[in-house]
RNA sequence: GGGCGAUUAGCUCAGUUGGAUAGAGCGUUGGUCUCCGGAACCAAAGGCCGUGGGUUCAAGUCCCGCAUCGCCCA
């Protein structure tokens, strides 16, 4: 709808008085927005205000001129008005919105899918938690965000690959092994001194116990054994938690593989002789300060150990080598200082840093009845993602994680997420969908079906609330588009809240099924369209749309 | 000390590439309910958009200073 208006305006621009160079006008951005105030119409444009300088005429005059040159007699346009400073306001006929109801029902699941991203290959890398412990609630937020972004990009036509980068190297794997080994010894009744900096969570003892049960002779094994078995078990747990959360990955990328494939060494060899690397105090440094980082970084320590930074450079070089047009990394906000460094690295490797987008995710504050739930990783006491899923369910968790923009801290109240009442945003939306289905079931029992065949009845939808609902449904594809473009899935939860609100309000004041069969059919069509849009949107967020609750 | 981000109603937050009278939920106050799902509904009150400048026809939105908070790095 909005696009049609843009088209209309664009076509009229060259006809303007004193339009001059048609190419300059063609490049002029035409913005059509939805006014907050209904008295300014369904849509409005401010082109005349912008053109005032270009054309050196008063905006009001331009607006009047332009409005006069728009085609009359359009079936979907009621009237066009020019307002004060130079806005042009468009008032649409009801039937303009009725058309979308039909479109929604005909397209079904495909309504809201677009193809503007076709041909663009995008990778979304997220979660990527170290395999040293179970996923915690912060990872859950990253997972929900990554899953939704992947779905949004897919819905807009992109070719999307999801990836989990596994930091399975180095001292932390060794620490994991030592921790498990120590617990295994402890369980067997030995006196131990628990390793300093070891992982102290209860899950370590659980794993040690499992290993001993599977193999009573395990104590004979070396450290590498405990590291390997520990990692396997933790990874299995992570996969299971993600599966319970509805998240799967196309690729699991192992940091170790970068070394076995010689990619890290190749990277270092490639850059060793170049100006951006230098040796100092026995270590190899990357001159990242030359690329906007605040200081230079060590790549190879004096003892020969390669740093994480070396791995990350090699990893991103490898990623870009796979031909992605855009690479999206989702990180915890505490890593934000790492962004300029990595971008500097890409630049030095002659890769376009613009192709890397790092989305930072802020902390989650877990609450119960408004009171903070203690969360300390230091002592190994943290709230796991699994615990949250078990308590409030996958749907409530995923939805709640996506109710705020990712760079804003999130308060997650377990009690609210569990509530079966309308103050729980997830319930509010799912309930709207269940209500739609309930109405449709009752209608079906009376031989009433909301089929496209009842299109002729749609003109009976003349109430302001019905118009508002239809208009909101029309906006859905634009919301998907904007959310995908801005990488902000929370726009969908906002939209869903609004749509569900309108529907509940309408439901509370109007009957879908009444004596007037024609009217009933039209309203059922509306209900069905609302149901489809809610389901499609929830689907993008990884949340189920229940038939009954 | 340096960097990044934030500051919008009592609370938690939206606010679409700068647009017209700044929105929602919760909470508060007052009212309503025999209904396809009451697992409610209607209405009201509530705002110096942290602060001071700047750009613009137009600033919650963009730029600069300051204050406060959070995080990262020293």
Coordinates of C-alpha atoms (C1' of nucleotides) in Angstrom, one line a residue:
Chain A
X1 CA 0.0 0.0 0.0
X2 CA 2.7 2.4 1.0
X3 CA 4.8 1.4 -2.0
X4 CA 1.9 2.1 -4.3
X5 CA 1.7 5.6 -2.9
X6 CA 5.4 6.1 -3.2
X7 CA 5.1 5.1 -6.8
X8 CA 2.2 7.4 -7.4
X9 CA 4.1 10.4 -6.0
X10 CA 7.3 9.5 -7.8
X11 CA 5.5 9.5 -11.1
X12 CA 4.0 12.9 -10.4
X13 CA 7.3 14.6 -9.5
X14 CA 8.6 15.3 -13.0
X15 CA 5.3 17.0 -13.8
X16 CA 5.8 19.6 -11.2
X17 CA 6.1 23.3 -12.1
X18 CA 9.8 24.1 -12.6
X19 CA 10.8 20.5 -12.1
X20 CA 13.9 21.1 -14.2
X21 CA 16.3 18.2 -14.2
X22 CA 14.1 15.1 -14.0
X23 CA 17.0 12.9 -12.9
X24 CA 17.6 15.0 -9.8
X25 CA 14.0 14.6 -8.9
X26 CA 14.1 10.9 -9.6
X27 CA 16.8 10.5 -7.0
X28 CA 14.9 12.5 -4.4
X29 CA 13.8 10.3 -1.5
X30 CA 10.0 9.9 -1.3
X31 CA 9.0 9.1 2.2
X32 CA 5.5 7.9 3.0
X33 CA 4.7 7.5 6.7
X34 CA 1.7 6.7 8.8
X35 CA 0.7 9.7 10.8
X36 CA 0.2 9.3 14.5
X37 CA -3.0 11.3 14.3
X38 CA -5.8 9.8 12.2
X39 CA -7.0 13.3 11.2
X40 CA -4.0 13.5 8.9
X41 CA -5.1 10.5 7.0
X42 CA -3.9 6.9 6.6
X43 CA -0.6 7.8 5.0
X44 CA 1.3 11.1 4.6
X45 CA 4.3 12.3 2.8
X46 CA 6.6 15.2 3.5
X47 CA 8.2 15.4 0.0
X48 CA 7.0 18.9 -0.6
X49 CA 8.8 20.1 2.6
X50 CA 12.0 18.5 1.3
X51 CA 11.6 19.8 -2.2
X52 CA 11.1 23.4 -1.1
X53 CA 14.8 24.0 -1.2
X54 CA 15.4 22.2 -4.4
X55 CA 12.6 23.9 -6.3
X56 CA 13.0 27.2 -4.4
X57 CA 9.3 27.5 -3.9
X58 CA 7.1 27.3 -0.8
X59 CA 6.4 23.8 0.5
X60 CA 2.7 24.5 0.6
X61 CA 2.6 25.5 -3.0
X62 CA 4.6 22.4 -4.1
X63 CA 2.3 20.2 -2.0
X64 CA -0.8 21.7 -3.7
X65 CA 0.8 21.4 -7.1
X66 CA 1.8 17.8 -6.5
X67 CA -1.6 16.8 -5.0
X68 CA -3.2 18.2 -8.1
X69 CA -1.1 16.1 -10.4
X70 CA -1.9 12.8 -8.7
X71 CA -4.3 10.6 -10.7
X72 CA -7.9 10.9 -9.7
X73 CA -10.4 8.1 -9.8
X74 CA -8.3 5.5 -8.1
X75 CA -10.4 2.7 -6.7
X76 CA -8.6 2.6 -3.4
X77 CA -8.0 6.3 -2.8
X78 CA -10.7 8.3 -1.1
X79 CA -9.1 11.8 -1.2
X80 CA -5.9 13.7 -0.9
X81 CA -5.4 16.7 1.4
X82 CA -2.7 19.2 1.7
X83 CA -2.0 20.4 5.2
X84 CA -0.3 23.4 6.9
X85 CA 3.5 23.4 6.4
X86 CA 3.3 21.2 3.3
X87 CA 2.3 17.7 4.2
X88 CA 0.2 15.7 1.7
X89 CA -2.2 13.4 3.5
X90 CA -3.8 10.4 1.9
X91 CA -7.2 9.0 2.9
X92 CA -7.8 5.5 1.7
X93 CA -11.1 3.8 1.0
X94 CA -12.0 0.9 3.3
X95 CA -11.8 -1.4 0.3
X96 CA -8.1 -0.6 0.0
X97 CA -7.6 -2.6 3.2
X98 CA -10.1 -5.2 2.5
X99 CA -8.0 -6.4 -0.4
X100 CA -5.2 -7.3 2.0
X101 CA -7.5 -9.6 3.9
X102 CA -8.0 -11.6 0.8
X103 CA -4.3 -11.5 0.1
X104 CA -3.5 -12.8 3.6
X105 CA -5.8 -15.7 3.3
X106 CA -4.7 -16.7 -0.2
X107 CA -1.0 -16.4 0.7
X108 CA -1.3 -17.9 4.2
X109 CA 2.1 -18.8 5.6
X110 CA 3.7 -16.8 2.8
X111 CA 2.1 -13.5 3.8
X112 CA 4.9 -11.4 5.1
X113 CA 7.6 -13.1 3.1
X114 CA 9.5 -10.9 0.7
X115 CA 12.3 -11.3 -1.8
X116 CA 14.3 -8.2 -1.5
X117 CA 17.1 -10.1 0.0
X118 CA 17.3 -12.7 -2.7
X119 CA 20.8 -13.4 -3.8
X120 CA 22.3 -12.2 -0.6
X121 CA 24.1 -14.7 1.4
X122 CA 24.2 -14.0 5.1
X123 CA 25.7 -15.8 8.1
X124 CA 24.4 -15.5 11.6
X125 CA 26.8 -16.7 14.3
X126 CA 25.4 -16.8 17.7
X127 CA 25.5 -18.4 21.2
X128 CA 29.0 -19.8 20.6
X129 CA 29.3 -20.4 24.4
X130 CA 32.4 -22.0 25.6
X131 CA 31.9 -25.8 26.1
X132 CA 32.9 -25.5 29.7
X133 CA 29.5 -25.4 31.3
X134 CA 25.8 -25.3 30.6
X135 CA 24.1 -22.4 28.8
X136 CA 22.9 -19.7 31.1
X137 CA 20.1 -17.2 30.7
X138 CA 22.3 -14.7 28.9
X139 CA 23.0 -17.3 26.2
X140 CA 19.3 -17.8 26.0
X141 CA 18.8 -14.2 25.0
X142 CA 21.5 -14.5 22.3
X143 CA 19.9 -17.7 21.1
X144 CA 16.4 -16.2 20.9
X145 CA 17.8 -13.2 19.0
X146 CA 19.9 -15.2 16.6
X147 CA 17.1 -17.5 15.8
X148 CA 14.7 -14.6 15.2
X149 CA 17.3 -12.8 13.0
X150 CA 17.9 -15.9 10.9
X151 CA 14.2 -16.3 10.4
X152 CA 13.7 -12.7 9.6
X153 CA 16.5 -12.7 7.0
X154 CA 15.2 -15.9 5.6
X155 CA 11.7 -14.4 5.3
X156 CA 13.0 -11.5 3.4
X157 CA 14.7 -13.7 0.8
X158 CA 18.2 -14.0 2.1
X159 CA 20.1 -17.2 2.0
X160 CA 20.9 -17.7 5.7
X161 CA 23.3 -19.9 7.4
X162 CA 23.5 -20.2 11.2
X163 CA 26.7 -21.1 12.9
X164 CA 28.0 -21.9 16.4
X165 CA 31.7 -21.2 17.0
X166 CA 33.1 -23.6 19.5
X167 CA 36.1 -22.4 21.6
X168 CA 37.4 -25.9 22.1
X169 CA 41.0 -25.1 22.5
X170 CA 43.6 -24.2 25.0
X171 CA 43.8 -23.8 28.7
X172 CA 40.1 -23.7 29.4
X173 CA 39.6 -27.3 28.0
X174 CA 42.5 -28.3 30.2
X175 CA 41.0 -26.6 33.2
X176 CA 37.7 -28.4 32.5
X177 CA 39.5 -31.7 32.5
X178 CA 41.4 -31.0 35.7
X179 CA 38.2 -29.9 37.4
X180 CA 36.3 -33.1 36.4
X181 CA 39.3 -35.2 37.2
X182 CA 39.5 -33.7 40.7
X183 CA 35.8 -34.3 41.3
X184 CA 36.1 -37.9 40.1
X185 CA 38.9 -38.4 42.6
X186 CA 36.9 -36.8 45.3
X187 CA 33.9 -39.0 44.6
X188 CA 36.2 -42.0 44.9
X189 CA 37.1 -40.9 48.4
X190 CA 40.5 -39.3 47.7
X191 CA 41.7 -36.2 49.4
X192 CA 42.1 -33.5 46.8
X193 CA 43.0 -29.9 46.4
X194 CA 40.6 -28.5 43.9
X195 CA 42.5 -26.7 41.1
X196 CA 42.8 -23.0 41.3
X197 CA 40.5 -21.3 38.8
X198 CA 38.8 -24.7 38.3
X199 CA 35.1 -24.7 37.4
X200 CA 33.2 -25.1 40.6
X201 CA 29.6 -25.6 39.4
X202 CA 27.7 -28.7 40.5
X203 CA 27.5 -29.9 36.9
X204 CA 31.3 -30.7 37.1
X205 CA 30.6 -33.3 39.8
X206 CA 27.6 -34.6 37.9
X207 CA 29.8 -35.2 34.9
X208 CA 32.5 -36.8 37.0
X209 CA 29.9 -39.1 38.4
X210 CA 28.6 -40.1 35.0
X211 CA 32.1 -40.8 33.7
X212 CA 32.8 -43.0 36.7
X213 CA 29.5 -44.9 36.2
X214 CA 30.2 -45.5 32.6
X215 CA 33.7 -46.6 33.2
X216 CA 34.8 -47.5 36.8
X217 CA 38.4 -47.6 35.6
X218 CA 38.3 -44.0 34.4
X219 CA 40.5 -42.8 37.2
X220 CA 43.4 -44.5 35.4
X221 CA 42.9 -42.3 32.5
X222 CA 44.9 -39.1 31.8
X223 CA 43.9 -35.5 31.8
X224 CA 43.2 -35.5 28.1
X225 CA 40.6 -38.1 28.7
X226 CA 38.7 -36.0 31.2
X227 CA 39.0 -33.0 29.0
X228 CA 37.6 -34.8 26.0
X229 CA 34.8 -36.6 27.8
X230 CA 33.9 -33.5 29.7
X231 CA 33.6 -31.5 26.6
X232 CA 31.6 -34.1 24.9
X233 CA 29.1 -34.3 27.7
X234 CA 28.8 -30.5 28.0
X235 CA 28.4 -30.1 24.3
X236 CA 25.7 -32.7 24.3
X237 CA 23.9 -30.8 27.1
X238 CA 24.2 -27.6 25.1
X239 CA 22.7 -29.2 22.0
X240 CA 19.9 -30.6 24.1
X241 CA 19.2 -27.3 25.7
X242 CA 19.2 -25.5 22.4
X243 CA 16.9 -28.2 20.9
X244 CA 14.5 -27.6 23.8
X245 CA 14.7 -24.0 23.0
X246 CA 13.8 -24.6 19.3
X247 CA 17.3 -23.6 18.1
X248 CA 19.4 -25.6 15.6
X249 CA 22.5 -24.7 13.8
X250 CA 23.6 -25.3 10.2
X251 CA 27.2 -25.5 11.2
X252 CA 29.2 -26.1 14.3
X253 CA 32.6 -24.6 13.7
X254 CA 35.5 -25.9 15.9
X255 CA 38.3 -23.5 16.8
X256 CA 40.6 -26.5 16.9
X257 CA 39.9 -27.2 13.3
X258 CA 41.4 -23.8 12.5
X259 CA 44.7 -25.2 13.7
X260 CA 44.5 -28.7 12.3
X261 CA 43.7 -27.1 8.9
X262 CA 46.7 -24.9 9.4
X263 CA 44.7 -21.7 8.9
X264 CA 46.1 -19.9 11.9
X265 CA 49.7 -20.6 10.9
X266 CA 48.8 -19.6 7.3
X267 CA 47.4 -16.3 8.6
X268 CA 50.4 -15.6 10.6
X269 CA 52.8 -16.4 7.8
X270 CA 50.7 -14.2 5.5
X271 CA 51.1 -11.2 7.7
X272 CA 54.4 -11.8 9.5
X273 CA 56.4 -9.9 7.0
X274 CA 53.9 -7.1 6.5
X275 CA 54.1 -3.7 8.1
X276 CA 51.2 -4.3 10.4
X277 CA 52.9 -7.0 12.3
X278 CA 56.0 -6.5 14.4
X279 CA 58.0 -8.4 17.0
X280 CA 58.6 -7.0 20.5
X281 CA 59.7 -8.6 23.7
X282 CA 59.6 -11.9 21.9
X283 CA 55.9 -11.6 21.1
X284 CA 54.3 -11.0 17.7
X285 CA 52.1 -7.9 17.7
X286 CA 49.3 -6.7 15.4
X287 CA 49.4 -3.0 14.9
X288 CA 45.7 -2.6 15.4
X289 CA 46.1 0.9 16.6
X290 CA 46.7 1.9 13.0
X291 CA 43.1 0.8 12.3
X292 CA 41.3 2.5 15.0
X293 CA 41.9 0.1 17.9
X294 CA 43.1 1.8 21.1
X295 CA 46.3 -0.1 21.3
X296 CA 48.2 -2.9 19.6
X297 CA 47.4 -6.6 20.3
X298 CA 49.5 -9.7 20.8
X299 CA 48.9 -12.4 18.3
X300 CA 51.7 -14.9 19.3
X301 CA 53.0 -14.8 22.8
X302 CA 56.7 -15.0 23.6
X303 CA 56.1 -18.6 24.7
X304 CA 54.8 -19.3 21.2
X305 CA 51.2 -19.6 22.2
X306 CA 48.7 -18.1 19.8
X307 CA 46.1 -15.8 21.3
X308 CA 42.3 -15.9 20.9
X309 CA 42.8 -12.9 18.7
X310 CA 44.9 -15.0 16.3
X311 CA 42.1 -17.6 16.2
X312 CA 39.4 -15.0 15.6
X313 CA 41.3 -13.4 12.8
X314 CA 41.7 -16.8 11.1
X315 CA 38.1 -17.7 11.8
X316 CA 36.7 -14.6 10.2
X317 CA 39.1 -14.9 7.3
X318 CA 37.8 -18.4 6.8
X319 CA 34.2 -17.2 7.1
X320 CA 34.5 -14.4 4.6
X321 CA 36.2 -16.9 2.3
X322 CA 32.9 -18.7 2.2
X323 CA 31.4 -15.9 0.2
X324 CA 29.0 -14.3 2.6
X325 CA 27.7 -10.8 1.7
X326 CA 27.1 -10.2 5.3
X327 CA 28.3 -11.8 8.5
X328 CA 26.4 -11.2 11.7
X329 CA 28.1 -12.0 15.0
X330 CA 26.0 -11.9 18.1
X331 CA 28.0 -11.1 21.2
X332 CA 27.5 -10.3 24.8
X333 CA 27.8 -6.6 25.4
X334 CA 30.8 -7.1 27.7
X335 CA 32.8 -7.9 24.5
X336 CA 32.1 -4.6 22.9
X337 CA 35.7 -3.5 23.2
X338 CA 36.6 -6.3 20.9
X339 CA 34.7 -5.0 18.0
X340 CA 37.1 -2.3 16.7
X341 CA 40.0 -4.8 17.0
X342 CA 38.3 -7.4 14.9
X343 CA 37.2 -4.8 12.3
X344 CA 40.8 -3.6 12.2
X345 CA 41.9 -7.1 11.6
X346 CA 39.5 -7.5 8.7
X347 CA 40.7 -4.3 7.2
X348 CA 44.3 -5.4 7.4
X349 CA 43.3 -8.6 5.6
X350 CA 41.7 -6.5 2.9
X351 CA 38.2 -7.6 3.8
X352 CA 35.4 -5.1 4.0
X353 CA 34.7 -4.4 7.7
X354 CA 31.3 -3.2 6.7
X355 CA 30.3 -6.7 5.9
X356 CA 30.7 -7.7 9.5
X357 CA 27.9 -6.6 11.8
X358 CA 28.3 -7.2 15.5
X359 CA 25.1 -7.2 17.4
X360 CA 25.7 -6.7 21.1
X361 CA 23.3 -8.2 23.6
X362 CA 22.9 -6.7 27.0
X363 CA 22.5 -8.5 30.3
X364 CA 19.4 -10.2 31.5
X365 CA 18.3 -9.5 35.0
X366 CA 16.3 -12.4 36.2
X367 CA 13.6 -11.5 38.6
X368 CA 10.9 -13.3 40.7
X369 CA 8.0 -11.2 41.8
X370 CA 10.1 -8.1 41.0
X371 CA 13.0 -9.3 43.2
X372 CA 16.4 -10.1 41.6
X373 CA 17.4 -13.7 41.5
X374 CA 21.0 -14.2 42.5
X375 CA 23.2 -15.0 39.5
X376 CA 26.9 -15.5 40.1
X377 CA 29.1 -17.4 37.8
X378 CA 32.0 -17.0 40.1
X379 CA 30.8 -19.6 42.5
X380 CA 29.4 -21.6 39.7
X381 CA 25.8 -20.7 40.8
X382 CA 24.1 -19.4 37.8
X383 CA 20.6 -19.7 36.4
X384 CA 20.8 -22.0 33.5
X385 CA 18.8 -21.6 30.3
X386 CA 17.4 -25.1 31.0
X387 CA 16.0 -24.0 34.4
X388 CA 14.2 -21.1 32.8
X389 CA 12.8 -23.2 30.0
X390 CA 11.6 -25.8 32.5
X391 CA 9.9 -23.2 34.6
X392 CA 8.3 -20.9 32.1
X393 CA 8.4 -22.8 28.9
X394 CA 10.1 -22.3 25.6
X395 CA 7.6 -19.9 24.2
X396 CA 7.4 -17.5 27.1
X397 CA 11.2 -17.5 27.3
X398 CA 11.8 -16.8 23.7
X399 CA 9.1 -14.1 23.5
X400 CA 10.3 -12.4 26.6
X401 CA 13.9 -12.2 25.4
X402 CA 12.6 -10.4 22.3
X403 CA 10.5 -7.8 23.9
X404 CA 13.3 -5.3 24.2
X405 CA 15.9 -4.1 21.9
X406 CA 19.0 -6.2 22.3
X407 CA 21.3 -3.3 23.4
X408 CA 19.1 -2.6 26.3
X409 CA 19.3 -4.6 29.5
X410 CA 16.3 -6.9 30.0
X411 CA 14.3 -7.6 33.1
X412 CA 12.9 -11.1 32.9
X413 CA 10.4 -11.8 35.6
X414 CA 9.7 -15.5 35.9
X415 CA 6.4 -15.0 37.6
X416 CA 5.1 -12.7 35.0
X417 CA 6.2 -15.0 32.2
X418 CA 4.3 -17.8 33.8
X419 CA 1.1 -15.9 34.4
X420 CA -2.0 -17.1 32.5
X421 CA -3.4 -13.6 32.2
X422 CA -3.3 -10.8 29.8
X423 CA -0.6 -8.9 31.7
X424 CA 1.8 -11.6 30.4
X425 CA 2.6 -10.4 26.9
X426 CA 3.2 -13.9 25.5
X427 CA 0.0 -15.1 26.8
X428 CA -1.8 -12.1 25.5
X429 CA -0.7 -12.8 21.9
X430 CA -1.0 -16.5 22.0
X431 CA -4.5 -16.2 23.5
X432 CA -5.5 -13.9 20.7
X433 CA -4.5 -16.7 18.3
X434 CA -6.4 -19.3 20.3
X435 CA -9.4 -17.1 20.4
X436 CA -9.4 -16.8 16.6
X437 CA -9.2 -20.5 16.3
X438 CA -12.0 -20.9 18.8
X439 CA -14.2 -18.6 16.8
X440 CA -13.4 -20.4 13.6
X441 CA -14.3 -23.7 15.2
X442 CA -17.6 -22.5 16.4
X443 CA -18.3 -21.0 13.0
X444 CA -17.4 -24.3 11.3
X445 CA -19.9 -26.0 13.6
X446 CA -22.5 -23.7 12.0
X447 CA -21.4 -24.4 8.5
X448 CA -19.8 -20.9 8.2
X449 CA -16.4 -20.8 6.6
X450 CA -14.2 -17.9 6.2
X451 CA -13.2 -18.5 2.6
X452 CA -12.1 -16.1 -0.1
X453 CA -15.5 -16.7 -1.6
X454 CA -17.0 -14.4 0.9
X455 CA -15.0 -11.5 -0.5
X456 CA -18.1 -9.8 -1.6
X457 CA -19.2 -9.4 2.0
X458 CA -16.1 -7.4 3.0
X459 CA -17.7 -4.1 2.3
X460 CA -19.8 -4.8 5.4
X461 CA -16.7 -4.3 7.5
X462 CA -17.4 -0.6 8.0
X463 CA -16.6 -0.1 11.7
X464 CA -13.6 2.0 12.6
X465 CA -12.2 -0.9 14.6
X466 CA -12.5 -3.1 11.6
X467 CA -10.7 -0.6 9.5
X468 CA -8.0 -0.2 12.1
X469 CA -7.5 -4.0 12.3
X470 CA -7.3 -4.3 8.5
X471 CA -4.9 -1.5 8.3
X472 CA -2.7 -3.0 10.9
X473 CA -2.7 -6.3 9.1
X474 CA -1.6 -4.4 5.9
X475 CA 1.4 -3.1 7.8
X476 CA 2.7 -6.5 8.7
X477 CA 5.1 -7.0 5.7
X478 CA 6.5 -3.6 6.3
X479 CA 7.2 -4.5 9.9
X480 CA 9.0 -7.7 8.9
X481 CA 11.0 -5.7 6.3
X482 CA 12.0 -3.1 8.8
X483 CA 12.9 -5.6 11.5
X484 CA 15.1 -7.5 9.1
X485 CA 16.8 -4.4 7.8
X486 CA 17.5 -3.0 11.3
X487 CA 18.2 -6.5 12.7
X488 CA 15.6 -5.7 15.4
X489 CA 13.2 -8.6 16.1
X490 CA 11.7 -6.7 19.0
X491 CA 9.7 -4.7 16.4
X492 CA 7.7 -7.9 15.8
X493 CA 6.8 -8.3 19.5
X494 CA 5.7 -4.7 19.6
X495 CA 3.6 -5.2 16.5
X496 CA 2.1 -8.4 17.9
X497 CA 1.1 -6.7 21.1
X498 CA -0.6 -4.0 19.2
X499 CA -2.4 -6.4 16.8
X500 CA -3.5 -8.7 19.6
X501 CA -4.7 -5.7 21.6
X502 CA -6.8 -4.5 18.7
X503 CA -8.2 -8.0 18.2
X504 CA -9.1 -8.5 21.9
X505 CA -10.7 -5.1 22.0
X506 CA -12.7 -5.9 18.9
X507 CA -13.7 -9.3 20.3
X508 CA -15.0 -7.8 23.5
X509 CA -17.3 -5.5 21.6
X510 CA -18.4 -7.3 18.6
X511 CA -19.7 -10.8 17.8
X512 CA -18.2 -12.6 15.0
X513 CA -21.1 -14.9 14.5
X514 CA -24.5 -13.4 14.4
X515 CA -27.8 -13.5 12.7
X516 CA -26.5 -11.7 9.6
X517 CA -24.8 -14.4 7.7
X518 CA -23.1 -12.0 5.3
X519 CA -21.7 -9.9 8.1
X520 CA -20.6 -13.0 9.9
X521 CA -18.7 -14.3 6.9
X522 CA -16.9 -11.0 6.5
X523 CA -15.9 -10.9 10.2
X524 CA -14.8 -14.5 10.1
X525 CA -12.6 -13.6 7.2
X526 CA -11.1 -10.8 9.3
X527 CA -10.6 -13.2 12.2
X528 CA -8.9 -15.7 10.0
X529 CA -6.5 -13.1 8.6
X530 CA -5.6 -11.9 12.1
X531 CA -4.9 -15.5 13.0
X532 CA -2.6 -16.0 10.0
X533 CA -0.6 -12.9 10.7
X534 CA -0.2 -13.7 14.4
X535 CA 0.9 -17.2 13.5
X536 CA 3.4 -16.0 10.9
X537 CA 4.9 -13.4 13.2
X538 CA 5.2 -15.8 16.1
X539 CA 6.7 -18.3 13.8
X540 CA 9.5 -15.9 13.0
X541 CA 10.1 -15.5 16.7
X542 CA 10.2 -19.2 17.3
X543 CA 7.1 -19.2 19.4
X544 CA 4.2 -21.5 18.9
X545 CA 0.7 -20.3 17.9
X546 CA -1.6 -22.6 19.9
X547 CA -5.0 -23.7 18.6
X548 CA -6.3 -24.1 22.2
X549 CA -4.9 -23.0 25.5
Chain B
rG1 C1' 42.1 8.3 33.4
rG2 C1' 40.5 6.5 28.1
rG3 C1' 36.5 4.1 25.3
rC4 C1' 31.4 2.2 24.4
rG5 C1' 26.2 2.5 25.6
rA6 C1' 22.2 4.5 28.2
rU7 C1' 18.9 8.6 30.5
rU8 C1' 11.2 9.2 27.7
rA9 C1' 4.7 8.7 32.8
rG10 C1' 5.2 6.2 39.8
rC11 C1' 7.8 1.2 37.5
rU12 C1' 9.4 -1.5 32.9
rC13 C1' 9.9 0.1 28.2
rA14 C1' 8.3 1.4 22.6
rG15 C1' 8.8 5.6 19.6
rU16 C1' 9.5 3.4 12.1
rU17 C1' 16.1 6.7 7.6
rG18 C1' 14.2 14.4 11.7
rG19 C1' 7.5 15.6 10.9
rA20 C1' 1.8 17.5 12.8
rU21 C1' -1.4 17.0 19.7
rA22 C1' 5.1 11.8 22.5
rG23 C1' 2.6 5.9 23.0
rA24 C1' 2.0 0.8 25.5
rG25 C1' 1.9 -2.6 29.6
rC26 C1' 2.0 -2.8 34.9
rG27 C1' 0.6 0.2 39.0
rU28 C1' -3.0 4.1 40.9
rU29 C1' -8.2 6.1 40.9
rG30 C1' -13.3 5.6 39.4
rG31 C1' -16.9 2.8 36.9
rU32 C1' -19.1 -1.8 34.1
rC33 C1' -20.3 -7.2 33.6
rU34 C1' -26.1 -13.0 32.2
rC35 C1' -22.7 -12.9 25.6
rC36 C1' -18.5 -16.9 20.0
rG37 C1' -13.5 -18.5 25.8
rG38 C1' -14.6 -13.5 32.2
rA39 C1' -8.2 -16.5 31.6
rA40 C1' -12.7 -9.6 31.6
rC41 C1' -14.1 -4.6 29.9
rC42 C1' -14.6 1.0 30.0
rA43 C1' -12.7 5.6 31.5
rA44 C1' -9.5 9.0 34.0
rA45 C1' -5.2 11.0 36.2
rG46 C1' -0.1 10.8 35.3
rG47 C1' 5.5 14.1 30.7
rC48 C1' 10.6 20.3 31.2
rC49 C1' 11.7 13.2 26.6
rG50 C1' 18.5 14.1 32.4
rU51 C1' 20.7 19.2 31.6
rG52 C1' 22.8 23.4 28.6
rG53 C1' 23.9 25.0 23.7
rG54 C1' 23.9 24.1 18.2
rU55 C1' 21.9 22.5 13.1
rU56 C1' 16.8 22.8 10.7
rC57 C1' 10.8 25.3 8.1
rA58 C1' 10.6 21.2 11.8
rA59 C1' 14.6 17.7 17.2
rG60 C1' 12.6 12.5 21.9
rU61 C1' 15.3 11.5 17.1
rC62 C1' 21.2 14.7 14.3
rC63 C1' 26.0 17.5 16.4
rC64 C1' 28.9 19.5 20.9
rG65 C1' 29.5 20.3 26.3
rC66 C1' 28.0 18.8 31.3
rA67 C1' 25.6 15.4 35.0
rU68 C1' 24.2 10.5 36.5
rC69 C1' 24.3 5.2 35.7
rG70 C1' 26.1 0.5 33.4
rC71 C1' 29.9 -2.1 30.9
rC72 C1' 35.0 -2.7 28.8
rC73 C1' 40.1 -1.3 29.0
rA74 C1' 44.2 0.9 31.9

